[in-house]
Structure formats: structure tokens, C-alpha cells
CSV table of C-alpha atoms and ligand atoms in Angstrom, one decimal:
chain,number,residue,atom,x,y,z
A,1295,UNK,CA,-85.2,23.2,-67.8
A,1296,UNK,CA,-88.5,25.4,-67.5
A,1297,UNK,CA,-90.3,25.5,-64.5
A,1298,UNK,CA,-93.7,26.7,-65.7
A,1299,UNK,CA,-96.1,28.8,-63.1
A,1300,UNK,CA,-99.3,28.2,-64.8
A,1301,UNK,CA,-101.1,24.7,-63.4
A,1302,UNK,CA,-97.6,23.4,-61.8
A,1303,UNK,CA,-95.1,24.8,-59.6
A,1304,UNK,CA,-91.7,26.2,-58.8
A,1305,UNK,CA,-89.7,24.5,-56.5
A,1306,UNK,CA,-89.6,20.6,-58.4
A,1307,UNK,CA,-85.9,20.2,-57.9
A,1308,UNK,CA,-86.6,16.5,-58.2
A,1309,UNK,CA,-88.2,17.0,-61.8
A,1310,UNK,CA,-85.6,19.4,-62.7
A,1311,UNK,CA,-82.8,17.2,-61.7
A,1312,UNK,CA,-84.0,13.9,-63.3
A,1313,UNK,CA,-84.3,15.9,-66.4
A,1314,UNK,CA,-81.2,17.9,-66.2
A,1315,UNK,CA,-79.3,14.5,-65.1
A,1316,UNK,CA,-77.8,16.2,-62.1
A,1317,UNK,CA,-77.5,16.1,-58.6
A,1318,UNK,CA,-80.2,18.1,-56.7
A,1319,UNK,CA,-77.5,20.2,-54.7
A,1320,UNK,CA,-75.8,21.6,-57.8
A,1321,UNK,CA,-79.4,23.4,-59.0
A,1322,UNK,CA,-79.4,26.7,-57.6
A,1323,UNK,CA,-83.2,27.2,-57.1
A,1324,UNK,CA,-84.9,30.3,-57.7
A,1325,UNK,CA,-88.0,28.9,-59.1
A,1326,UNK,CA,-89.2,28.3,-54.8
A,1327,UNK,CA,-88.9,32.0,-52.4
A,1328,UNK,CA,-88.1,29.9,-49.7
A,1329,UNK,CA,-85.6,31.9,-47.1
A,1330,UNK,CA,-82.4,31.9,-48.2
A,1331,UNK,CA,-81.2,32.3,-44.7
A,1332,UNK,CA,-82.5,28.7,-44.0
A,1333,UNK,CA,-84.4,26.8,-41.0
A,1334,UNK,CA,-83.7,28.5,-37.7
A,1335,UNK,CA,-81.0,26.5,-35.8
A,1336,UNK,CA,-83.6,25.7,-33.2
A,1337,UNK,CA,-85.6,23.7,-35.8
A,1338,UNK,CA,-83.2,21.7,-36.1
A,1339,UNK,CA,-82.8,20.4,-32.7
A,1340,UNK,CA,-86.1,20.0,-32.5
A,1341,UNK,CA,-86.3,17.7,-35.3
A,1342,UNK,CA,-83.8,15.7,-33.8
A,1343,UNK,CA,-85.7,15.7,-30.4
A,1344,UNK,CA,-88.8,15.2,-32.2
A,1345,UNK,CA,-87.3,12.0,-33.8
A,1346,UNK,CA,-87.9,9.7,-30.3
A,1347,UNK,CA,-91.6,10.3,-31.1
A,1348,UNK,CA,-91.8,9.0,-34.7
A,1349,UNK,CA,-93.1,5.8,-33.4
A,1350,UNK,CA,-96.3,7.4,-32.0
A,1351,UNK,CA,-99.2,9.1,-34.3
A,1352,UNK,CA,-98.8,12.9,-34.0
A,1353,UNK,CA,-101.6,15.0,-32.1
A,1354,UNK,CA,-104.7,15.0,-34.5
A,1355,UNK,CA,-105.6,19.1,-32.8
A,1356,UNK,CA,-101.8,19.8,-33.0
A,1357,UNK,CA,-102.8,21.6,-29.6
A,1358,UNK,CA,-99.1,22.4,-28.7
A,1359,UNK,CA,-98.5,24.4,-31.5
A,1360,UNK,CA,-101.8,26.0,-31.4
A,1361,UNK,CA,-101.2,27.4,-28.3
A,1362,UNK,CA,-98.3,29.1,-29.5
A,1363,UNK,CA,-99.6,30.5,-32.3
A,1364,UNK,CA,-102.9,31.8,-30.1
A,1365,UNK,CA,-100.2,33.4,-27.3
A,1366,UNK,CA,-98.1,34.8,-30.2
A,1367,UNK,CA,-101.1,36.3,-31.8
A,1368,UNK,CA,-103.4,37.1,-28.9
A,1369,UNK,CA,-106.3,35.0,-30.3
A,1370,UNK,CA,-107.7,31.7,-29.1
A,1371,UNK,CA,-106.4,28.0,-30.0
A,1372,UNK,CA,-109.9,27.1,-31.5
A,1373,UNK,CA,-109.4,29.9,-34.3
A,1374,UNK,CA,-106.2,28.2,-35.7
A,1375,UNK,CA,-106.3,25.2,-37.6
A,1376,UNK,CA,-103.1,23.7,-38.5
A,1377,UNK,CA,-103.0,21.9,-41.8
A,1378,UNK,CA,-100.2,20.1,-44.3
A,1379,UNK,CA,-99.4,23.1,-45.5
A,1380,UNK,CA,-101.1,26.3,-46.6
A,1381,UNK,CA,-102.3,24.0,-49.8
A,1382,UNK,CA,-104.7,21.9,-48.0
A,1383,UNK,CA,-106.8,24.7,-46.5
A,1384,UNK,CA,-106.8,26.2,-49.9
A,1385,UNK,CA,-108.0,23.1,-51.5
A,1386,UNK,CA,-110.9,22.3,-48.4
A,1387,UNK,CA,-112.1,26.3,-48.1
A,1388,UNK,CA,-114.5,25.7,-51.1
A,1389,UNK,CA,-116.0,22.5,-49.9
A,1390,UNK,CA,-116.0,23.3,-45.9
A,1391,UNK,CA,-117.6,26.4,-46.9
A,1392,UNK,CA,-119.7,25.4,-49.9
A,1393,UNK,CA,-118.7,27.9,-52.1
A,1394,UNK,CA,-120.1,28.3,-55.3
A,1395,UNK,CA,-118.5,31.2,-56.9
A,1396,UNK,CA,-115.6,33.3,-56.0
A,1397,UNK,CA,-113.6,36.1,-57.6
A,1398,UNK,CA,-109.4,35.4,-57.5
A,1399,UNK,CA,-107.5,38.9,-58.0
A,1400,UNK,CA,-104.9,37.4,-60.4
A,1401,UNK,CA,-102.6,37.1,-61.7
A,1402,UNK,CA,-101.6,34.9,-58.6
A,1403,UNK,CA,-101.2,31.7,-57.1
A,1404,UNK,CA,-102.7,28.8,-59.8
A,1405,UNK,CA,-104.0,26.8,-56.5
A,1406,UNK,CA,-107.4,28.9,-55.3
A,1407,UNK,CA,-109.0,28.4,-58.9
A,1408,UNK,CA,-107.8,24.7,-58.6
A,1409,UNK,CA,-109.5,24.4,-55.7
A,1410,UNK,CA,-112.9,26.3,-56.7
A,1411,UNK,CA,-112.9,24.0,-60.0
A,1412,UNK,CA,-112.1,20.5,-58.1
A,1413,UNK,CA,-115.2,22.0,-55.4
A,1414,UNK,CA,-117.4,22.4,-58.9
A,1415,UNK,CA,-117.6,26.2,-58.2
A,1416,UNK,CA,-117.2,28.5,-60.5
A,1417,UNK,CA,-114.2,31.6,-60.3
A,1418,UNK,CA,-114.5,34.9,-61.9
A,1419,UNK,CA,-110.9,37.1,-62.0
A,1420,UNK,CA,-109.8,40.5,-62.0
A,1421,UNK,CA,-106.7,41.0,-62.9
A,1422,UNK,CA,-104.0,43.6,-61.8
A,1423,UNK,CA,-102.5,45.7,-65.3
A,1424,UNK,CA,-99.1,45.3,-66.2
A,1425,UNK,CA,-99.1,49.1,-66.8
A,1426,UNK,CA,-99.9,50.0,-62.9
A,1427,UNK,CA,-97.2,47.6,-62.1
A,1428,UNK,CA,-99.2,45.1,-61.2
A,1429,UNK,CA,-100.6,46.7,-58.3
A,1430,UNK,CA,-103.7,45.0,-57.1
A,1431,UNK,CA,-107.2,46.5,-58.3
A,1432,UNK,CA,-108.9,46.5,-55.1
A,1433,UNK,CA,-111.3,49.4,-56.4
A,1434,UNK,CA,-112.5,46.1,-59.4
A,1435,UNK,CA,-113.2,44.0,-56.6
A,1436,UNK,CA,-115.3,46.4,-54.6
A,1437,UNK,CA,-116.9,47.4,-57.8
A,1438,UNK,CA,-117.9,43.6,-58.3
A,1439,UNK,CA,-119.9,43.3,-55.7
A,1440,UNK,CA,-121.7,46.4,-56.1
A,1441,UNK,CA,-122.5,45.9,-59.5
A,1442,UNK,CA,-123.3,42.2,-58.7
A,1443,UNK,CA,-125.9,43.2,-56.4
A,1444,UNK,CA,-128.0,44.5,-59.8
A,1445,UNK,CA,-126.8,41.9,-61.8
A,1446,UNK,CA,-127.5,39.1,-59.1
A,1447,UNK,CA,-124.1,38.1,-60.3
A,1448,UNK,CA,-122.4,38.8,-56.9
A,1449,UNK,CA,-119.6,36.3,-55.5
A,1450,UNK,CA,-119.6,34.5,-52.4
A,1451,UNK,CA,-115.8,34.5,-51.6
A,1452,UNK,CA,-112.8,36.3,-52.7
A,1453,UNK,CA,-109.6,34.7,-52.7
A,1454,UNK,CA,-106.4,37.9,-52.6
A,1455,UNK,CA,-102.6,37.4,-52.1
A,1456,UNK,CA,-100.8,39.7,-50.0
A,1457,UNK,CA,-98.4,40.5,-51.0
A,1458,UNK,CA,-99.5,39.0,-54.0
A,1459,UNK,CA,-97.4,35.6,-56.1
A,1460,UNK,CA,-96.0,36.1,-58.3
A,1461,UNK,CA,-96.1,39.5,-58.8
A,1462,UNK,CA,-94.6,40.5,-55.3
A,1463,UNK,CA,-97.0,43.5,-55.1
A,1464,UNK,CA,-98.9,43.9,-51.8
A,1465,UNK,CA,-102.0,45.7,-51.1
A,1466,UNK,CA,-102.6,49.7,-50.1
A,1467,UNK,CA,-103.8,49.5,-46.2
A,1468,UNK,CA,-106.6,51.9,-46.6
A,1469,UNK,CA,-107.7,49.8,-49.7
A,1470,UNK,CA,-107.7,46.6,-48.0
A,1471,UNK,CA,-109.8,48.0,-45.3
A,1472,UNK,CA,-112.3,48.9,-47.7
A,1473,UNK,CA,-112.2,45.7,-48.8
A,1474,UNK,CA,-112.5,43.5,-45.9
A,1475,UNK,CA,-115.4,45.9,-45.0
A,1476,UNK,CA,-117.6,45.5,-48.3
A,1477,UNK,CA,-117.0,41.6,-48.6
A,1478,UNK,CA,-118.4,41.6,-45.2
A,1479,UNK,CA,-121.1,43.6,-45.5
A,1480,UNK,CA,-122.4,41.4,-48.3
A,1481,UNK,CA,-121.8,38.6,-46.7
A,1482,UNK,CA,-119.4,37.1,-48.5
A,1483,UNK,CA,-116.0,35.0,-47.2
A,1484,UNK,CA,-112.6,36.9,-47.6
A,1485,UNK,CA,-109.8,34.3,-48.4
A,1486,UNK,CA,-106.1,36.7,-47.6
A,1487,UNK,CA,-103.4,34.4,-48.2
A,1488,UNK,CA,-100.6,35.9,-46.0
A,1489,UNK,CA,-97.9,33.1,-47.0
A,1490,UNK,CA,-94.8,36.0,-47.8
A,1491,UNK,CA,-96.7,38.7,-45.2
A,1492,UNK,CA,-93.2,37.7,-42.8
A,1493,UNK,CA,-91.4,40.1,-44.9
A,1494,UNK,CA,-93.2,43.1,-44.3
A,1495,UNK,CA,-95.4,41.5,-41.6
A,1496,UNK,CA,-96.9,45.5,-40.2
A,1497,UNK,CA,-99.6,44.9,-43.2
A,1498,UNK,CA,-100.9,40.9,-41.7
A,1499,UNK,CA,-104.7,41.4,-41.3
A,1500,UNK,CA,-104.6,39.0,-38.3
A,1501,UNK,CA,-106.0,41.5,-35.8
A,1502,UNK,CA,-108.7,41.6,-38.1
A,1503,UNK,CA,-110.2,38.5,-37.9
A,1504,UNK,CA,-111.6,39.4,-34.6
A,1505,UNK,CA,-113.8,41.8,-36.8
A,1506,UNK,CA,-114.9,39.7,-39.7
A,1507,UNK,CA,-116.5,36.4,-39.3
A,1508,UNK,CA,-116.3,35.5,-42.9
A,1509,UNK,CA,-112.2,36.5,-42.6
A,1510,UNK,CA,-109.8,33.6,-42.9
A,1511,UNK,CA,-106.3,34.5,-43.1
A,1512,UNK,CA,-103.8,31.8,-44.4
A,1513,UNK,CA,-100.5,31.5,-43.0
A,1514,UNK,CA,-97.8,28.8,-44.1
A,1515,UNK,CA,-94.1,27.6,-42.3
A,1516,UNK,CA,-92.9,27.4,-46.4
A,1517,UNK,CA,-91.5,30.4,-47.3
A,1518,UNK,CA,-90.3,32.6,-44.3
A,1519,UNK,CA,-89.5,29.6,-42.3
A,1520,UNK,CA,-88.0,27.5,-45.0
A,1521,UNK,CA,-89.7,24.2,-44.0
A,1522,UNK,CA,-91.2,23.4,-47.9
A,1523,UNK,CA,-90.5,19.8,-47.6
A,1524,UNK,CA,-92.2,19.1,-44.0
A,1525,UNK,CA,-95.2,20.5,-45.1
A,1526,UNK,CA,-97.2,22.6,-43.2
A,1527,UNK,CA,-99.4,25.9,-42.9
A,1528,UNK,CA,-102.6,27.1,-40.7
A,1529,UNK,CA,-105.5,29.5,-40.8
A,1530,UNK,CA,-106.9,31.7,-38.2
A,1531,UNK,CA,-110.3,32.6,-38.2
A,1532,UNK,CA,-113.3,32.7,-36.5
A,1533,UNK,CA,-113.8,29.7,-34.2
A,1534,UNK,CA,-116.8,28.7,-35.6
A,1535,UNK,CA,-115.1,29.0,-39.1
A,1536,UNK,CA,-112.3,26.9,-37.9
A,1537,UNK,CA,-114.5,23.8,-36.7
A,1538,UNK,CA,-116.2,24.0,-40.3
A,1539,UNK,CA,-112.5,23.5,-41.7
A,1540,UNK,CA,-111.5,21.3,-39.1
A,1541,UNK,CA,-114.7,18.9,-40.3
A,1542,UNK,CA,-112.9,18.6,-43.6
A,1543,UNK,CA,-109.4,17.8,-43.3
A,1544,UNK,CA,-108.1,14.3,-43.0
A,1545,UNK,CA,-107.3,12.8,-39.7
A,1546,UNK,CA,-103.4,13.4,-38.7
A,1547,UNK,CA,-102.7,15.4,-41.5
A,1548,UNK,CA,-99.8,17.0,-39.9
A,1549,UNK,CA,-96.8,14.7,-39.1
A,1550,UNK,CA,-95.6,15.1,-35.8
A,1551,UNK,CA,-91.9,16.8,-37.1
A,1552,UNK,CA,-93.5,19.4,-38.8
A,1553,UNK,CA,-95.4,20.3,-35.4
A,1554,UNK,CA,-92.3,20.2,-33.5
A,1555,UNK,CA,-90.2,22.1,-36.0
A,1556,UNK,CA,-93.0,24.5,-36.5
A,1557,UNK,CA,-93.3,25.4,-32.9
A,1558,UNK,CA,-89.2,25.7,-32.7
A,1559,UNK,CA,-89.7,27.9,-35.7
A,1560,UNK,CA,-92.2,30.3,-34.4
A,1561,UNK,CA,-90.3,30.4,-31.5
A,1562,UNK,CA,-86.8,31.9,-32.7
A,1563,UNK,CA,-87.6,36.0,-32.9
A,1564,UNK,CA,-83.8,36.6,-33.5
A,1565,UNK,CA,-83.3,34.4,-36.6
A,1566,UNK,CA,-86.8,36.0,-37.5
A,1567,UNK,CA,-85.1,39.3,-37.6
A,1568,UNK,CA,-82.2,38.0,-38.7
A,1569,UNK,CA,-84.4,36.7,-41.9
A,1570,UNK,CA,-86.1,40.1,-42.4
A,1571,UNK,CA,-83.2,42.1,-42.4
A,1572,UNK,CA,-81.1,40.3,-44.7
A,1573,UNK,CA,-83.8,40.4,-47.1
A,1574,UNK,CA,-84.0,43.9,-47.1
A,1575,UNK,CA,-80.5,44.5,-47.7
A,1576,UNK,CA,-79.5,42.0,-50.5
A,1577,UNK,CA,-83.5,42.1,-52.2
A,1578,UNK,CA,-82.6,46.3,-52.7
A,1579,UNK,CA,-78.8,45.1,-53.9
A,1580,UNK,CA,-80.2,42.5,-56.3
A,1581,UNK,CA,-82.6,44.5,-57.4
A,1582,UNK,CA,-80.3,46.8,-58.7
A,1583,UNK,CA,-77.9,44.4,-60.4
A,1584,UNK,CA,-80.3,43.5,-62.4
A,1585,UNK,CA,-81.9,46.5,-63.5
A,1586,UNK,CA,-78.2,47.8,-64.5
A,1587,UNK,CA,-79.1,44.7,-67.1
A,1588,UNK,CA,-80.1,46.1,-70.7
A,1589,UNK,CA,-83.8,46.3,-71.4
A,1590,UNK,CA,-85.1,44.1,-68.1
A,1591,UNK,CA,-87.9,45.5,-66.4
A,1592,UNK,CA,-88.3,45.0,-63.0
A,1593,UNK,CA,-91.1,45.5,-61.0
A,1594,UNK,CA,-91.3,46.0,-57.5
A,1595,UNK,CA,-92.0,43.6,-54.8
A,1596,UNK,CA,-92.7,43.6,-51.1
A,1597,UNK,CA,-91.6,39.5,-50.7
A,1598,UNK,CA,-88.7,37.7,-50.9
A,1599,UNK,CA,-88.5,37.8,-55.0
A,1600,UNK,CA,-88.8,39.7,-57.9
A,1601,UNK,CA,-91.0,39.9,-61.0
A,1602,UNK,CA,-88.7,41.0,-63.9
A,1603,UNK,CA,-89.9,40.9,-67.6
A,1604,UNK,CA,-87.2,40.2,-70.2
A,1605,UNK,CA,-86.6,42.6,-73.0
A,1606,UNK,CA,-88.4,41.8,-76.2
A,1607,UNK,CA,-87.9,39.1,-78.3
A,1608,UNK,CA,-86.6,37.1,-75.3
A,1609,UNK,CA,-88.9,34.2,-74.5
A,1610,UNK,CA,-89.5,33.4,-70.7
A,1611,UNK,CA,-89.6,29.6,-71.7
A,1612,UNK,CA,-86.0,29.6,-74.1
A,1613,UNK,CA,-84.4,31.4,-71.0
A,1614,UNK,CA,-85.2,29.6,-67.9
A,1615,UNK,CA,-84.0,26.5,-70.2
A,1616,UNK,CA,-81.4,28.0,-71.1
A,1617,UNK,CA,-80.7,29.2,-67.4
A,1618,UNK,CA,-81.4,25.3,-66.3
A,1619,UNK,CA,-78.9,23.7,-68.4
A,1620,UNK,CA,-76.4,25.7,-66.7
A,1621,UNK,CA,-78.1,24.9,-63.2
A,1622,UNK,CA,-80.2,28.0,-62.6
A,1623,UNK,CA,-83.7,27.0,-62.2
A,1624,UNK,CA,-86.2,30.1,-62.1
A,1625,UNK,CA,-89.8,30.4,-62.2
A,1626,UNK,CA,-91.6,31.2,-65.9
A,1627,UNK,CA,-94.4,33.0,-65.7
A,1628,UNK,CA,-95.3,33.1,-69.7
A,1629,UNK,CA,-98.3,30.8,-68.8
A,1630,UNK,CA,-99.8,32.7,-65.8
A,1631,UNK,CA,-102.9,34.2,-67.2
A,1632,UNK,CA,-102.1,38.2,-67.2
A,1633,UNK,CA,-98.3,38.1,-67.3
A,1634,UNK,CA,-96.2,38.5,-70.8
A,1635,UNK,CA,-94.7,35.3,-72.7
A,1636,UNK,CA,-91.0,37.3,-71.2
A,1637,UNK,CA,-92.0,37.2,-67.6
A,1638,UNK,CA,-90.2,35.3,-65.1
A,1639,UNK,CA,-89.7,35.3,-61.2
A,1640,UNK,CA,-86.8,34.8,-59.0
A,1641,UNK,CA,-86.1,34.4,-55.3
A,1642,UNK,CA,-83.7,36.2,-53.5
A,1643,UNK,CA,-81.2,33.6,-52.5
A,1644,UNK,CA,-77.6,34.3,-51.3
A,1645,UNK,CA,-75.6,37.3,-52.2
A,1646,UNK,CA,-73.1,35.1,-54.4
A,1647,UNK,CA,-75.9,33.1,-55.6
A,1648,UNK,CA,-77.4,36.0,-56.9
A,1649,UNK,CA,-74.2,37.3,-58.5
A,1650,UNK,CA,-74.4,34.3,-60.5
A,1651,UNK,CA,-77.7,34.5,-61.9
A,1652,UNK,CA,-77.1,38.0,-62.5
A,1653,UNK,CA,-73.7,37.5,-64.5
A,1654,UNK,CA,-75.5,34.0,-66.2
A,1655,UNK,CA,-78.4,36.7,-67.5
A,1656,UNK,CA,-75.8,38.8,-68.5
A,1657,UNK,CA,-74.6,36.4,-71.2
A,1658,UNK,CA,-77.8,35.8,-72.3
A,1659,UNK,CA,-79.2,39.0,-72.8
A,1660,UNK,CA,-76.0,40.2,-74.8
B,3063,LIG,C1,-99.2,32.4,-52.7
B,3063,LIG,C2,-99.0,31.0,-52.2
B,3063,LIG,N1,-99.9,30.5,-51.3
B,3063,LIG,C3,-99.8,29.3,-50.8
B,3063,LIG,C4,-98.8,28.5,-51.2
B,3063,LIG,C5,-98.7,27.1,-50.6
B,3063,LIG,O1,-97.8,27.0,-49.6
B,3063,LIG,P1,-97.7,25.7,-48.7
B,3063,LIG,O2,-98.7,24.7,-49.1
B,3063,LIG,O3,-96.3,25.2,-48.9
B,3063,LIG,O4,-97.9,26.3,-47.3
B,3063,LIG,C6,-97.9,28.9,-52.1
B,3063,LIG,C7,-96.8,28.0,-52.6
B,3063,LIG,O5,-96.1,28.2,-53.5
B,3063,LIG,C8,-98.0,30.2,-52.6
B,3063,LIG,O6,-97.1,30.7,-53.5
């Protein structure tokens, strides 16, 4: 069973199962970086709690939640608008914003050029090299728009991951800065999707939106927070930004569980640090497992998974099926524009579920 990166997504454990014939809770998934760790315990009672009020629409303005993200982060309500996950404000940013052009720095998440081409705007990509790592070429973007401004070719957004999917890389400081500063002094909107920023959350740019207008940082209860299946994300920008957004999305978007587990999540600082520390430890001790394997390459990653290219002639596709049949599903990334046909990504998941993708890769590459 392949789970392809390019146009779909990791993380269809219903798909995988239905074709695997097999019960969704023997697939180990490391096709979705959600936290291995698991919801905080106080999510959990809040669903339950949360359960009495099933019977009532949720709060269109989500305005409890909002609060807590504004106190949490020192900003105003009005600059946060909560959203069915990350994914919606990806796919309304082009139209609330009427963009008509963007550059993506790639190779990353399939879902900002969906958006731009669903919007009827055009995307333009530079794309990090395989032989810098994958390290994001923030000097290309910068270049763009100072050669656009000859060429009249300049974009009006750019859409960057950091740290980027799926190549886990995140951005120099000092080059970001530089960045956020030339997109705004040309005007143009800077879409920084901060979905895995939890794990090495000293380089979020939320401060910053104080200082751009045109800065909207994305922000998503999926990954860090393990909620993928209650669906929900936010953005914090400018207030004036926000209402744009806000004009866009459809009414009660947000179910009213996702609110309350969201605010229970945001909530639980010890399970937080809990989260990041166990990451730290068992990424470094996975990482090394697997670069003791013969001929993988492993690149190196600032979120909660790994890029790792396979040693020639492996193929990414044969191997994640090959990996699925015995219940392993992980992500190929032969179809991402930029990666190798032998690139795949895996989450960090448990220390023994790690071991056994480790030994299972093993076998293969024998
Ligand atoms: C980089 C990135 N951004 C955003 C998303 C969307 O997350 P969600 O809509 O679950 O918040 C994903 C999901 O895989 C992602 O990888």
C-alpha cells in the first residue's frame, strides 16, 4: 500500500485499510506526523464535557477559544480566525485575498498550489536542492522579487513551510527576517505555515505579525496536538486581514468538540513539554537507527519526521507497498515535484514502533 505525497495525502488509514483488508488499528501509520505521544489527557475530558452541547450549533466567532489563543500569544481576538483546520484558510487565502500569482518554495505541502489553481491564480516555485539538503533558498525568493520588479513579473504572495513538509528543514532566522522584510516592502502577502513550528517553537514568527500587515501565520491543532480527525487550525494576522478571511469561510465551520478540545489542548503546558521532549530524545535515537541502515540517506529535520532517501535502485513506491503489506504505512514522496523516485518520509512514532520499521527496512534493504 503506497501512500503517495504528490496531489493526495498521508494519513488515509481508511483507504489503506480497505485496500489492505485490515483493521485500521493494526496499520502502524507513519505516512501522518501527528504526536506520537497522543491528545493531552485534558482533551479528553473536555470532549466528554463538550458532549452535553452537541445539541446546540457551536459558536460561529469561536470567541472562547480565541481568547485563549490572543492571552497565550499577547495579540488581540480579532487577529485569529479559527478555521476547520489549517486546510481551509489555505484553500480561502487566494480568494479572500484575490491573489493572482504567488511563488510556493517547494518541494512542500501539495495544498497552497491547489488552492492558487482552484482561486485561477497562477504559482511559480523555487525549489530547495537536494544537494544543500534541502535547505530552503530564501536568497531565490528575495531574488524573485527583485528581478520581478524589471521583469514586471513580480508575485503577489509567497506561500513558505516552516519548518518545511516534507522535507523537515526549517528556515535560517536571519534569512527569514530578510524575507518577511522584502515581501513587505513590495507589498506583497507572506503565507508562513507554522503547522510543525511546536517542535522547535523559539523560530514561530507570531510576534511578527504585529510588524507586517500582509503576514499571516498558519497554525493547526493536527500535528502537535494530535487532533487530525476533529479538524481544526487558525491564522493570526492583522485584524483587518482576519475580517477579509473571516468574509470567506462558511458559517459554523468549526464543530463545537473541536473548540472545546482545542481550548483543553492549548491549555495543557506540561503534556506540551512532555510532547517536545520526547521528540527530541527518540527523533535523535531513530535517526540513528536508521542511518546505521546500508546506503539510506537521511536528511535532517527540525519536526516530528524524517526525510530519508533509499539507496539506489530501491523505488519509493515498491517499498512503501511492500512496507504496507506488512502494516507499515509511510509517506512516498517519488511524486513530490523536486524529491527522487527513492524518497520517502516517516513520523516519529513510539520507540518500539520505530524499532519495527527500522528492523522491517532492514529486510528490505538486504
Ligand atoms: C505543511 C502542512 N500544512 C497544513 C496542513 C493541513 O493541516 P490541517 O488542515 O489538518 O490543519 C498539513 C497537513 O498535512 C501540512 O502538512
Amino acid at each position: 500500500m503506497a501512500l503517495k505525497a504528490a496531489g493526495g495525502h498521508g494519513g488515509n488509514v481508511h483507504a489503506a485499510a480497505r485496500d489492505l483488508r485490515r483493521p485500521i488499528e493494526s496499520l502502524l501509520d507513519f505516512s501522518a506526523s501527528v504526536n506520537p505521544l497522543g491528545p493531552s489527557p485534558n482533551v479528553l475530558r473536555a470532549l466528554d464535557e463538550g458532549m452535553r452541547l452537541i445539541r446546540h450549533y457551536p459558536d460561529p466567532d469561536s470567541v472562547r477559544l480565541r481568547l485563549i489563543l490572543a492571552s497565550r500569544w499577547k495579540l488581540a481576538p480579532e487577529q485569529f480566525v479559527i478555521a476547520n483546520g489549517s486546510t481551509e484558510l489555505i484553500d480561502l487565502i487566494p480568494r479572500a485575498l484575490g491573489i493572482r500569482s504567488a511563488l510556493i518554495v517547494g518541494p512542500t505541502f501539495s495544498e497552497y498550489g491547489s488552492a492558487l489553481h482552484r482561486a485561477g491564480a497562477k504559482d511559480r516555485h523555487v525549489r530547495a536542492a537536494r544537494q544543500d539538503g534541502y535547505r530552503p533558498p530564501l536568497e531565490e525568493v528575495v531574488d524573485c522579487f527583485r528581478s520581478g520588479r524589471k521583469n514586471g513579473r513580480r508575485p503577489e504572495a509567497v506561500f513558505l513551510c516552516n519548518p518545511n513538509s516534507p522535507t523537515g528543514q526549517a528556515c535560517d532566522q536571519n534569512g527569514l527576517t530578510r524575507l518577511l522584510k522584502e515581501v513587505d516592502r513590495f507589498g506583497a502577502w507572506m503565507v508562513l505555515d507554522e503547522t510543525f513550528v511546536e517542535y522547535c517553537h523559539e523560530l514561530s514568527q507570531l510576534p511578527s505579525v504585529s510588524r507586517y500587515p500582509r503576514l499571516i501565520v498558519l497554525r493547526s491543532f493536527t500535528k502537535f496536538y494530535a487532533l487530525p480527525g476533529l479538524r481544526i487550525g487558525y491564522s493570526v494576522s492583522s485584524a483587518r486581514t482576519a475580517a477579509l478571511l473571516r468574509q470567506y469561510q462558511p458559517p459554523w465551520s468549526v464543530n463545537v468538540l473541536a473548540q472545546r478540545a482545542a481550548e483543553a489542548a492549548i491549555r495543557d503546558q506540561i503534556h506540551a513539554r512532555r510532547s517536545r521532549a520526547y521528540l527530541r530524545r527518540e527523533r535523535h535515537r531513530f535517526a540513528k537507527a536508521l542511518s546505521s541502515l546500508p546506503g539510506l540517506r537521511l536528511f535532517p529535520s527540525r519536526a516530528n519526521f524524517l526525510l530519508l532517501e533509499l539507496p539506489k535502485p530501491c523505488r519509493a513506491g515498491a517499498v512503501a507497498a511492500e512496507l504496507g503489506r506488512r502494516g507499515l504505512l509511510i509517506r512516498d514522496c517519488s511524486l513530490v515535484p523536486g524529491l527522487t523516485p527513492r524518497t520517502i518520509r516517516v513520523a516519529v512514532r513510539s520507540r518500539n514502533d520505530n524499532n519495527r520499521l527500522v528492523a522491517a527496512l532492514a529486510k528490505l534493504l538486504r
